[in-house]
XYZ file of C-alpha atoms in Angstrom:
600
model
C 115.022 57.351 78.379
C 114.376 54.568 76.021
C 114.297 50.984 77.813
C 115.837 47.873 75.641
C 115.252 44.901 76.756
C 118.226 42.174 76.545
C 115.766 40.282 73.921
C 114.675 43.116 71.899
C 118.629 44.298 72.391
C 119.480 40.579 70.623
C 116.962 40.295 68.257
C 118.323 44.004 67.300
C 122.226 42.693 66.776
C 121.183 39.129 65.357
C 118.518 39.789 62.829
C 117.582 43.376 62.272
C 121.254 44.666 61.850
C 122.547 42.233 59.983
C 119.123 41.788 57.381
C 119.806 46.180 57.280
C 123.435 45.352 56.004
C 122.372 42.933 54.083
C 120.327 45.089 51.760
C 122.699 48.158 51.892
C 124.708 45.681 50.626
C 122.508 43.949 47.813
C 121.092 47.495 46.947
C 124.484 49.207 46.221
C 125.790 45.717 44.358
C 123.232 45.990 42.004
C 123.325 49.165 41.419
C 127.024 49.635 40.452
C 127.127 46.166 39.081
C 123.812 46.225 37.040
C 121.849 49.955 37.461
C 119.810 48.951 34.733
C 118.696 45.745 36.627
C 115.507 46.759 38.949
C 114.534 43.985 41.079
C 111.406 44.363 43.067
C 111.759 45.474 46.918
C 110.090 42.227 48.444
C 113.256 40.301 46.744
C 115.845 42.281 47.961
C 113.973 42.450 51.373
C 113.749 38.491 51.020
C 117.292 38.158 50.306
C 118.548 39.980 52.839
C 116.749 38.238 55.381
C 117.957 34.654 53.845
C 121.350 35.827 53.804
C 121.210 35.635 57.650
C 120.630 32.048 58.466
C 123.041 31.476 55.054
C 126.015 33.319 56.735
C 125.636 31.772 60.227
C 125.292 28.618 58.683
C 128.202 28.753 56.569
C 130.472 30.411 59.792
C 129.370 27.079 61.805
C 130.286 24.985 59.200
C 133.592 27.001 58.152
C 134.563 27.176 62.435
C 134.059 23.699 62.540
C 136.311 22.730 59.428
C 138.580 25.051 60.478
C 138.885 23.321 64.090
C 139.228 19.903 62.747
C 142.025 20.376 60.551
C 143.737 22.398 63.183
C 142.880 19.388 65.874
C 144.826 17.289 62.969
C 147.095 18.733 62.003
C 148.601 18.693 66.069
C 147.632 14.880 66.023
C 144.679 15.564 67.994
C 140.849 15.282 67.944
C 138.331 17.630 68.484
C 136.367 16.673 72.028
C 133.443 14.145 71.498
C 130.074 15.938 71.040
C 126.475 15.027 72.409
C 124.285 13.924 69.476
C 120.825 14.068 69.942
C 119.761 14.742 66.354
C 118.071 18.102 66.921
C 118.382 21.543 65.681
C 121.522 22.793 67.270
C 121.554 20.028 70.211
C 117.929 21.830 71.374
C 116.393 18.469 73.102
C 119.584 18.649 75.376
C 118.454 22.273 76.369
C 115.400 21.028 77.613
C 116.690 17.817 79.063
C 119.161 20.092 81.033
C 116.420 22.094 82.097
C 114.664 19.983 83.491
C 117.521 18.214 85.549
C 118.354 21.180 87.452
C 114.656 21.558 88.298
C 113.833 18.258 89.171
C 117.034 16.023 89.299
C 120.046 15.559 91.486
C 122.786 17.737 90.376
C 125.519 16.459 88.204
C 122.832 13.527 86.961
C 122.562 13.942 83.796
C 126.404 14.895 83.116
C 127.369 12.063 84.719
C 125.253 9.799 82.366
C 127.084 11.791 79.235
C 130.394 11.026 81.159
C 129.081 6.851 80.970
C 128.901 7.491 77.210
C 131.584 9.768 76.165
C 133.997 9.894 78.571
C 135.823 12.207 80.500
C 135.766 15.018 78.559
C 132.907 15.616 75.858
C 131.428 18.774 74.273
C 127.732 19.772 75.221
C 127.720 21.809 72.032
C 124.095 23.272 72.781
C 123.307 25.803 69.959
C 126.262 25.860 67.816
C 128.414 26.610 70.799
C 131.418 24.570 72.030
C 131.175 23.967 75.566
C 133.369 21.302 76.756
C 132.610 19.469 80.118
C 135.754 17.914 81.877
C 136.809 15.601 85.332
C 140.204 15.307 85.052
C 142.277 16.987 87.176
C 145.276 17.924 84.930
C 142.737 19.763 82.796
C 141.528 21.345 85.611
C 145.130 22.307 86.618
C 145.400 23.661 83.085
C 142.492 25.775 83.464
C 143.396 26.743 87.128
C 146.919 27.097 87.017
C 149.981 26.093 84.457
C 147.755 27.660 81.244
C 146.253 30.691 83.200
C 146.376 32.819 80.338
C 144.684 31.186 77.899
C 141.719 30.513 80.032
C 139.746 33.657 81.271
C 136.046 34.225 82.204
C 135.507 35.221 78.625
C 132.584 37.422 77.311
C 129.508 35.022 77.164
C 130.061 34.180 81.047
C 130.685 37.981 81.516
C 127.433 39.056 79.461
C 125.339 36.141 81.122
C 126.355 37.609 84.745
C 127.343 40.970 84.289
C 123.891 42.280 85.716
C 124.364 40.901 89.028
C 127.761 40.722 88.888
C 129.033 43.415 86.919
C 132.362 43.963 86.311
C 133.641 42.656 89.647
C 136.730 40.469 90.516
C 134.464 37.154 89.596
C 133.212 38.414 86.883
C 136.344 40.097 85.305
C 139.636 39.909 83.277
C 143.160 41.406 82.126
C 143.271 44.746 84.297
C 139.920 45.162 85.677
C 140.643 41.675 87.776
C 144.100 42.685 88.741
C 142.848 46.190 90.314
C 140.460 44.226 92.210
C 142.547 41.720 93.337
C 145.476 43.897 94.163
C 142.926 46.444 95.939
C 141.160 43.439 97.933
C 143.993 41.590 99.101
C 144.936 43.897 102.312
C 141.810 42.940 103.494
C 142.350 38.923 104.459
C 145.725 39.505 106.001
C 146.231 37.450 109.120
C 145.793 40.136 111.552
C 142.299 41.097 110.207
C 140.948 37.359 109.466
C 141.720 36.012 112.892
C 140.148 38.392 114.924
C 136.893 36.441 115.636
C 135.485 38.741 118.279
C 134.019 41.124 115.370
C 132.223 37.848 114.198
C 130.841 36.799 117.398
C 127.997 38.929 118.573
C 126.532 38.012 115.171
C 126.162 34.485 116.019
C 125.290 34.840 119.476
C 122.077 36.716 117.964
C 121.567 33.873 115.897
C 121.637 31.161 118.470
C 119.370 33.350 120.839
C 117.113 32.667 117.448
C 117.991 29.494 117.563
C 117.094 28.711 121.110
C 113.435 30.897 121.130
C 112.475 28.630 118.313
C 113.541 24.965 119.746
C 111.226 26.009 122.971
C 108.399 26.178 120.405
C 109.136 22.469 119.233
C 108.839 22.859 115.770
C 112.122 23.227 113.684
C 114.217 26.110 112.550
C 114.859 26.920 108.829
C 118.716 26.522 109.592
C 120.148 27.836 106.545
C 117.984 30.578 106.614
C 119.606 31.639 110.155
C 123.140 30.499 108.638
C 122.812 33.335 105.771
C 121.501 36.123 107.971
C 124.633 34.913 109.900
C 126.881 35.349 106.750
C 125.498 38.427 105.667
C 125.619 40.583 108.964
C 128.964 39.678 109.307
C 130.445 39.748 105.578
C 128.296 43.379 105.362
C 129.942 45.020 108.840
C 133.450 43.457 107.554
C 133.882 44.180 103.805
C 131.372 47.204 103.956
C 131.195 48.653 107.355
C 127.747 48.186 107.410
C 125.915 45.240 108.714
C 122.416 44.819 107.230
C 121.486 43.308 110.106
C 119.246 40.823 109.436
C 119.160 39.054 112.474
C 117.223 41.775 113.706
C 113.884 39.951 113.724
C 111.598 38.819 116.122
C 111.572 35.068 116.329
C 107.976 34.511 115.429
C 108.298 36.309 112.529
C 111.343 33.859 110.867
C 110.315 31.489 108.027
C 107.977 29.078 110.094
C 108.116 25.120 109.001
C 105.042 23.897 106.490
C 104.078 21.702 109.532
C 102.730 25.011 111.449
C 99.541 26.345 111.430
C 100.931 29.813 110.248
C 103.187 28.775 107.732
C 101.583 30.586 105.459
C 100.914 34.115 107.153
C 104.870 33.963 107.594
C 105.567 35.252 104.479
C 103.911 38.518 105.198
C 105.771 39.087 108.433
C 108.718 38.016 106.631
C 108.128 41.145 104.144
C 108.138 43.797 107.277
C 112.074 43.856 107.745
C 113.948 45.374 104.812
C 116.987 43.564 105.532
C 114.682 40.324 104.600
C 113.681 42.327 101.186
C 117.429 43.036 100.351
C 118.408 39.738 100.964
C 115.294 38.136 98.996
C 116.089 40.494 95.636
C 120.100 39.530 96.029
C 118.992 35.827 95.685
C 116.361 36.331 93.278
C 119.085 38.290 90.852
C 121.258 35.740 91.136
C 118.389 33.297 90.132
C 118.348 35.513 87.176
C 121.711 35.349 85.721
C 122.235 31.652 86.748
C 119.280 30.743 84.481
C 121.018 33.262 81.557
C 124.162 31.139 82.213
C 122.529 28.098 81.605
C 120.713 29.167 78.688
C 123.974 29.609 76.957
C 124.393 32.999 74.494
C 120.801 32.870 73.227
C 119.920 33.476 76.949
C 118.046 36.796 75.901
C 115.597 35.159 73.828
C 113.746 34.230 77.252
C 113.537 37.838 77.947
C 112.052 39.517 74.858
C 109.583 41.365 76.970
C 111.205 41.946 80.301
C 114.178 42.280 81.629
C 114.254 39.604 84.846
C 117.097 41.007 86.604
C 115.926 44.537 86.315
C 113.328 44.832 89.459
C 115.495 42.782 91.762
C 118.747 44.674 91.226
C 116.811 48.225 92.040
C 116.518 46.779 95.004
C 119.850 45.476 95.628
C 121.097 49.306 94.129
C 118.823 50.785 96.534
C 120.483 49.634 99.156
C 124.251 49.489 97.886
C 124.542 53.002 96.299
C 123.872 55.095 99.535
C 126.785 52.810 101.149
C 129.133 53.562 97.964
C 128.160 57.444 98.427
C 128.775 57.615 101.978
C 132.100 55.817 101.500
C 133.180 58.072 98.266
C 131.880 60.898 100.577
C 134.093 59.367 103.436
C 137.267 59.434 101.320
C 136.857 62.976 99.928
C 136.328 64.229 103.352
C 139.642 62.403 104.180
C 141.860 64.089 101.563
C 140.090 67.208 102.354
C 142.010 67.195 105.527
C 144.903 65.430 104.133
C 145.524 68.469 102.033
C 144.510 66.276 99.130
C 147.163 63.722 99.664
C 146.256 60.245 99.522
C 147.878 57.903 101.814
C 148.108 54.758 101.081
C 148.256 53.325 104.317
C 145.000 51.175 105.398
C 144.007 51.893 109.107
C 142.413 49.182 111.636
C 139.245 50.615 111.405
C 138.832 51.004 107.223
C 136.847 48.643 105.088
C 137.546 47.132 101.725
C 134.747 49.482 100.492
C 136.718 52.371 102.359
C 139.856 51.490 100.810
C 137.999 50.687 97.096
C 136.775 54.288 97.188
C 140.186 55.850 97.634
C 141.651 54.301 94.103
C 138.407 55.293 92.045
C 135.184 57.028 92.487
C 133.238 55.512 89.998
C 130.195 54.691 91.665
C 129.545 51.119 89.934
C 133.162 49.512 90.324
C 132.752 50.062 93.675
C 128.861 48.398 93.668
C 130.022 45.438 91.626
C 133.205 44.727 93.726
C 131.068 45.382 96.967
C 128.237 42.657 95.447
C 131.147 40.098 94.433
C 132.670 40.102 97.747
C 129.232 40.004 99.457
C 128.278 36.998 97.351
C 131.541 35.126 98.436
C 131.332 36.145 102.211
C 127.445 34.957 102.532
C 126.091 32.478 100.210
C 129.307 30.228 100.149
C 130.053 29.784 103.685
C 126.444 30.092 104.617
C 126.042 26.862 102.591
C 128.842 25.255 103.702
C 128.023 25.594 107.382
C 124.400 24.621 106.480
C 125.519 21.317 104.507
C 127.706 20.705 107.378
C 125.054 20.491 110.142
C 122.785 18.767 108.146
C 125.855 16.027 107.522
C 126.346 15.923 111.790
C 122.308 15.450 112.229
C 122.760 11.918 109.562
C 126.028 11.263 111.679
C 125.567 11.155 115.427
C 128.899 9.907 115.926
C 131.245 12.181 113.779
C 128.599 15.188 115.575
C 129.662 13.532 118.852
C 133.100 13.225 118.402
C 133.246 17.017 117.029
C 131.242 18.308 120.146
C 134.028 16.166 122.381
C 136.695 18.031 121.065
C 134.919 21.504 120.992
C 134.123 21.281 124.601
C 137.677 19.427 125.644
C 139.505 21.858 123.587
C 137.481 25.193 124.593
C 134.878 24.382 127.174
C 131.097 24.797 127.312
C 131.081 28.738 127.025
C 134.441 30.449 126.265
C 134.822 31.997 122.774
C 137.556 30.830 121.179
C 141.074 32.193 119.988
C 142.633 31.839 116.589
C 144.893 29.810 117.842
C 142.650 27.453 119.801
C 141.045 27.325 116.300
C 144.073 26.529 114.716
C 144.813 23.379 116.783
C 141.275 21.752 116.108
C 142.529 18.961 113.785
C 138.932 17.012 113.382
C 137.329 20.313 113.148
C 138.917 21.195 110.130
C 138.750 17.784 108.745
C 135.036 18.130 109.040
C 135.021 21.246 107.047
C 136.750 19.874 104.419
C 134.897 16.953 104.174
C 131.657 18.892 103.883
C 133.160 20.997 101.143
C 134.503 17.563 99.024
C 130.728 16.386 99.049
C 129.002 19.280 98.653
C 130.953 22.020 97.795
C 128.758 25.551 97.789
C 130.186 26.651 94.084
C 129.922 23.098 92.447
C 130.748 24.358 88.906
C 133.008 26.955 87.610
C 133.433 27.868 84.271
C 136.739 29.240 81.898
C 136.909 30.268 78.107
C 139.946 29.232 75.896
C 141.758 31.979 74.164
C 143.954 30.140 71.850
C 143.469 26.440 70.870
C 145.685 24.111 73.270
C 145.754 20.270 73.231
C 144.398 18.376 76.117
C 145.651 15.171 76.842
C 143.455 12.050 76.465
C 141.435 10.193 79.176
C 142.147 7.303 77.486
C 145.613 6.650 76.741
C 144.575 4.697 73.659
C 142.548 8.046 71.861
C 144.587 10.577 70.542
C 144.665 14.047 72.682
C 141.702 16.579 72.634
C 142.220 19.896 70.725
C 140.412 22.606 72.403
C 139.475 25.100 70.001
C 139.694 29.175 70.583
C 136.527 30.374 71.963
C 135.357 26.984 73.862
C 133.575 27.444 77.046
C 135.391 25.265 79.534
C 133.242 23.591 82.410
C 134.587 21.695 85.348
C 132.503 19.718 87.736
C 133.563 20.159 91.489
C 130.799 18.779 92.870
C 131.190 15.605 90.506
C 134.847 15.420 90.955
C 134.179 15.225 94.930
C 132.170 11.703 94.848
C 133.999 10.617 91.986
C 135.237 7.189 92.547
C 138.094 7.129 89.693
C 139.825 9.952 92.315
C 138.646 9.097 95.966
C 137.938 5.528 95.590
C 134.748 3.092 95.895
C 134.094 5.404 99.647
C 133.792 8.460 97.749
C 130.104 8.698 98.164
C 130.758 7.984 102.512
C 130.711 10.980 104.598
C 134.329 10.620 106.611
C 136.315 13.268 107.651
C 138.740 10.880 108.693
C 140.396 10.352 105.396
C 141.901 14.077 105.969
C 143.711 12.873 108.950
C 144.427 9.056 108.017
C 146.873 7.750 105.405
C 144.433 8.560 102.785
C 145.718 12.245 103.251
C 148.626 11.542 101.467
C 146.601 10.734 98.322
C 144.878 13.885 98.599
C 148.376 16.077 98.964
C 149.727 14.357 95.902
C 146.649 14.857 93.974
C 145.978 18.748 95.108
C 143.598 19.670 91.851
C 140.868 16.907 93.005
C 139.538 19.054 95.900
C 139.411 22.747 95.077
C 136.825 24.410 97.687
C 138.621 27.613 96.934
C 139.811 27.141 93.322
C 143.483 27.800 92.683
C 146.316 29.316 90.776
C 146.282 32.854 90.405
C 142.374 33.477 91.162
C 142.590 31.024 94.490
C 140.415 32.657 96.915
C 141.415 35.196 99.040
C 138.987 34.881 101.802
C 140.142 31.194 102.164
C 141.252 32.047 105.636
C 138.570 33.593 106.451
C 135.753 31.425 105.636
C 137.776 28.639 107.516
C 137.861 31.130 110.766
C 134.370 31.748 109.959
C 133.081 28.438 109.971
C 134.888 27.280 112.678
C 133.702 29.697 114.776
C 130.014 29.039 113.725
C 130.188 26.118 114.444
C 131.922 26.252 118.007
C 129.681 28.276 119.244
C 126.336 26.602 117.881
C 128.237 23.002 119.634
C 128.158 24.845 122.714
C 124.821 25.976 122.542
C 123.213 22.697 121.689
C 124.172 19.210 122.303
C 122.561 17.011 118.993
C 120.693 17.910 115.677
C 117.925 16.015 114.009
C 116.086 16.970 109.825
C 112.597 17.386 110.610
C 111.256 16.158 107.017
C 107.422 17.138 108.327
C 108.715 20.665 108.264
C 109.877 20.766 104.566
C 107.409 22.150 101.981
C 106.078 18.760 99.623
C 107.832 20.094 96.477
C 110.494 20.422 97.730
C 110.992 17.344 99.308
C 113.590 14.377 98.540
C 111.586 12.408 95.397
C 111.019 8.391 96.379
C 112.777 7.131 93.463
C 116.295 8.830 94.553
C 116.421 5.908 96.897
C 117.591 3.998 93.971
C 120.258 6.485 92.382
C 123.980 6.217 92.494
C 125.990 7.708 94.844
C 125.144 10.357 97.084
C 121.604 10.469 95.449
C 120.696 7.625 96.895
C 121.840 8.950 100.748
C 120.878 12.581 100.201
C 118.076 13.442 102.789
C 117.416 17.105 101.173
C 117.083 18.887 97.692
C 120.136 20.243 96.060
C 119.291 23.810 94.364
C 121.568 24.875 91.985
C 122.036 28.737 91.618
C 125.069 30.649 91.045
C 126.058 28.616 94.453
C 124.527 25.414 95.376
C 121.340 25.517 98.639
C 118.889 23.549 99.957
C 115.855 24.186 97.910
C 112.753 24.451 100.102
C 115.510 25.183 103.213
C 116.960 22.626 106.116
C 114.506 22.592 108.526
C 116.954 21.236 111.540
C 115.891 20.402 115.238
C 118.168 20.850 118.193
C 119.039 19.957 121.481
C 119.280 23.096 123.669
C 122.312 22.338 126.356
C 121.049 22.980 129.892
C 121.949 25.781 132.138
C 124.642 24.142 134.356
C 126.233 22.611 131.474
C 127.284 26.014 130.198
C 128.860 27.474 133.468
């Protein structure tokens, strides 16, 4: 079987086809229109590969006529584009670039914000892609214009190796059958029950524990996603992947010990460590396609980058999808072959997938979706929280007061003691306003709609047909124009205060779990989920400290972030941006064990 690559595959559809048409074309106009005529072959090969830049040229200029006259002819304007006087806005790809390797996320935008306002196109390569902070546009995207703003085909082709056609990474029908099929799943009744949850963590703060008695730091949000994975694996698959099966000694070790470099090999030994490594590094993969807008393939002319990693991640899906395809035909075996449609305590979402289709790769890209929601965003979340406590002794004091008050020094908690934990959940929500784990989302406009202006003195913004549509969450959560000159301050007070009421009026300024008709789900879950994490790891250990020693150089906070804006200048860790945000280099955390007799 012939292997394309997604370059040679672009170069194929973008030059090659196009120059072959081209001189079909020429060829059989010159020789009906003038068969006496014979032009040498180098000129009609020449002309045929001019025509190319000709046409594309002419479409960008024709698009963008057309869009202005349709922006004024509604009394609008077309969004302000970023000028930088380069061949199709190229300097900004590279000054993107390097921002998310090097910068704080959300710097540069911000500076384009300073200069063009609220809402400006990026308009990298000939493509519109309009950036936006206001929260009615948002709600537009989200919620009262629904239907004209899908994932669209350039975010689908950028993802669709990792993410395939699953529900984030679909539209129309495919997205309802997922939705409809997944929704079962976080009832009530199935998110509450925290026991499932709990032996999980307990493994993780035996971890936890071994490690503190060695004095050097733990990489906490590596122990968070092993967490997050077990448990979203033995939930939505039936199958944990049990990564927390691992000797101590053989977890990521801190740069400041002598072994931290032999750790990597031990690291290696456990295939649950493997699987988890290629599921980040494929999602590495089609974040960097993202960014690279639709000429993304042109950085993979020889290789395909997500190809090795997701053999991995297939190698250990597709036995899972057979055994639960296998499951289900057993079932209507004995059913007489009559499907019921009734979902029993014990089946999984992939169970219940299998027994409305049996096509192998639905049921892989739904399974990675859903994994990719259960782990990396509350894994963050949890992670970013913890780090917040250690550079907050007193909001980590006051939360540990009302875990212990509330449930004691050992019990596990109930839903319902959950429920009642006012500060708790303040906490959580303040974590996910600063640093949310999915701090950008992305929609694509169907039909041109009109936008109204930032400033009330501009006419409104005409969005054009095809525009990619880019919302900042993690912008919109420190922005002081919607939280006020605090919005950089870490207080989860202002969800219990009478600063709540600004937040209830204004719901589309904090959207941890998007909303409208794509609103998450697992919402429920990830709240039960986190709370219990974090209950349990209070009553393990009384205080936590960032051990910056233990953080690899590069990827520690640069000196001249003391002098940013805004949470820049307070941030004690680097900010990696993938297709969720992490710590890059990890949190290396220290902890207070609680004694013995504090526990009984």
């Amino acid at each position: 079987m012939v292997f394309i690559t997604p370059g040679v595959g672009f170069l194929g559809q973008h030059l090659v086809l196009p120059a072959f048409i081209h001189y079909a074309g020429l060829s059989l106009t010159l020789f009906v229109i003038r068969p006496t005529i014979k032009l040498p072959e180098w000129a009609i090969v020449t002309a045929s590969i001019l025509l190319i830049p000709v046409r594309g040229f002419g479409g960008i200029a024709y698009r963008h006529w057309k869009n202005k006259r349709e922006a004024e002819k509604r009394g609008a304007r077309l969004p302000p584009a970023i000028q930088t006087g380069t061949f199709g806005n190229s300097a900004l790809l590279d000054r993107m670039g390097k921002a998310w390797k090097e910068g704080y996320p959300g710097d540069e935008v911000w500076d384009f914000t300073r200069e063009y306002g609220r809402v400006f196109n990026f308009g990298i390569m000939f493509a519109d892609t309009v950036f936006t902070l206001e929260p009615d546009n948002v709600k537009r995207l989200l919620a009262t214009d629904f239907d004209n703003f899908v994932k669209g085909e350039r975010f689908q082709y950028a993802l669709s190796a990792v993410l395939g056609s699953g529900v984030f990474n679909s539209d129309g029908e495919m997205w309802k059958f997922h939705r409809t099929m997944a929704r079962p799943f976080f009832s009530r009744d199935r998110v509450s029950d925290l026991e499932r949850f709990d032996k999980h963590i307990q493994k993780a703060i035996s971890l936890f524990q071994q490690r503190m008695k060695t004095g050097y730091a733990i990489d906490f949000q590596d122990l968070a996603q092993r967490i997050t994975m077990d448990t979203a694996s033995e939930f939505l698959l039936g199958a944990s992947v049990d990564s927390l099966n691992i000797l101590a000694d053989d977890m990521p070790q801190p740069y400041n010990h002598p072994h931290h470099h032999s750790s990597a090999e031990a690291f290696k030994k456990y295939p649950a460590n493997v699987f988890c490594d290629a599921f980040l590094e494929a999602q590495l993969v089609a974040a960097q396609r993202d960014r690279h807008e639709w000429i993304w393939p042109l950085w993979e002319i020889f290789e395909d980058k997500a190809k090795p990693y997701m053999k991995v991640v297939d190698a250990f899906m597709l036995p899972i999808v057979e055994e639960a395809v296998a499951k289900n035909s057993e079932k209507l075996r004995l059913n007489g072959g009559d499907a019921k449609n009734e979902i029993g305590d014990d089946e999984t979402l992939l169970d219940h997938l299998s027994s409305q289709t049996s096509d192998r790769k639905i049921l892989k890209d739904q399974a990675l979706n859903i994994l990719i929601a259960g782990r990396d965003t509350v894994s963050a979340t949890v992670t970013f929280l913890f780090y917040l406590l250690s550079k907050h002794p007193n909001v980590q004091q006051r939360l540990r007061d009302e875990v212990l008050d509330t449930i004691g020094p050992s019990k596990r908690p109930t839903f319902e003691d959950v429920k009642g934990m006012k500060y708790l959940r303040a906490v959580i929500n303040e974590t996910l306003r600063i640093l949310p784990p999915v701090p950008w989302d992305v929609r694509e406009c169907v039909k041109g709609t009109v936008w109204p202006s930032p400033d009330p003195n501009e006419k409104p913004i005409y969005i054009p047909p095809g525009t990619t549509c880019v919302y900042g969450l993690l912008m919109m959560g420190t922005d002081e124009e919607l939280w006020g000159p605090d919005a950089a301050e870490f207080d989860p007070d202002r969800f219990l205060d009478d600063r709540k009421k600004h937040i209830l009026a204004n719901p589309f300024i904090f959207l941890p779990f998007n909303a409208g008709p794509r609103i998450c789900l697992g919402q429920q879950l990830a709240y039960n989920q986190l709370s219990l994490i974090i209950i349990r790891i209070l009553q393990a250990f009384s205080s936590f400290t960032v051990d910056g020693e233990a953080v690899p150089p590069n990827a520690r906070v640069p000196e001249n972030w003391a002098n940013g804006p805004g949470r820049k200048a307070m941030e004690g860790f680097r900010p990696k941006v993938v297709l969720t945000m992490s710590c890059e280099g990890g949190m290396w955390l220290k902890a207070d064990p609680v004694e013995r007799e504090e526990t009984i």
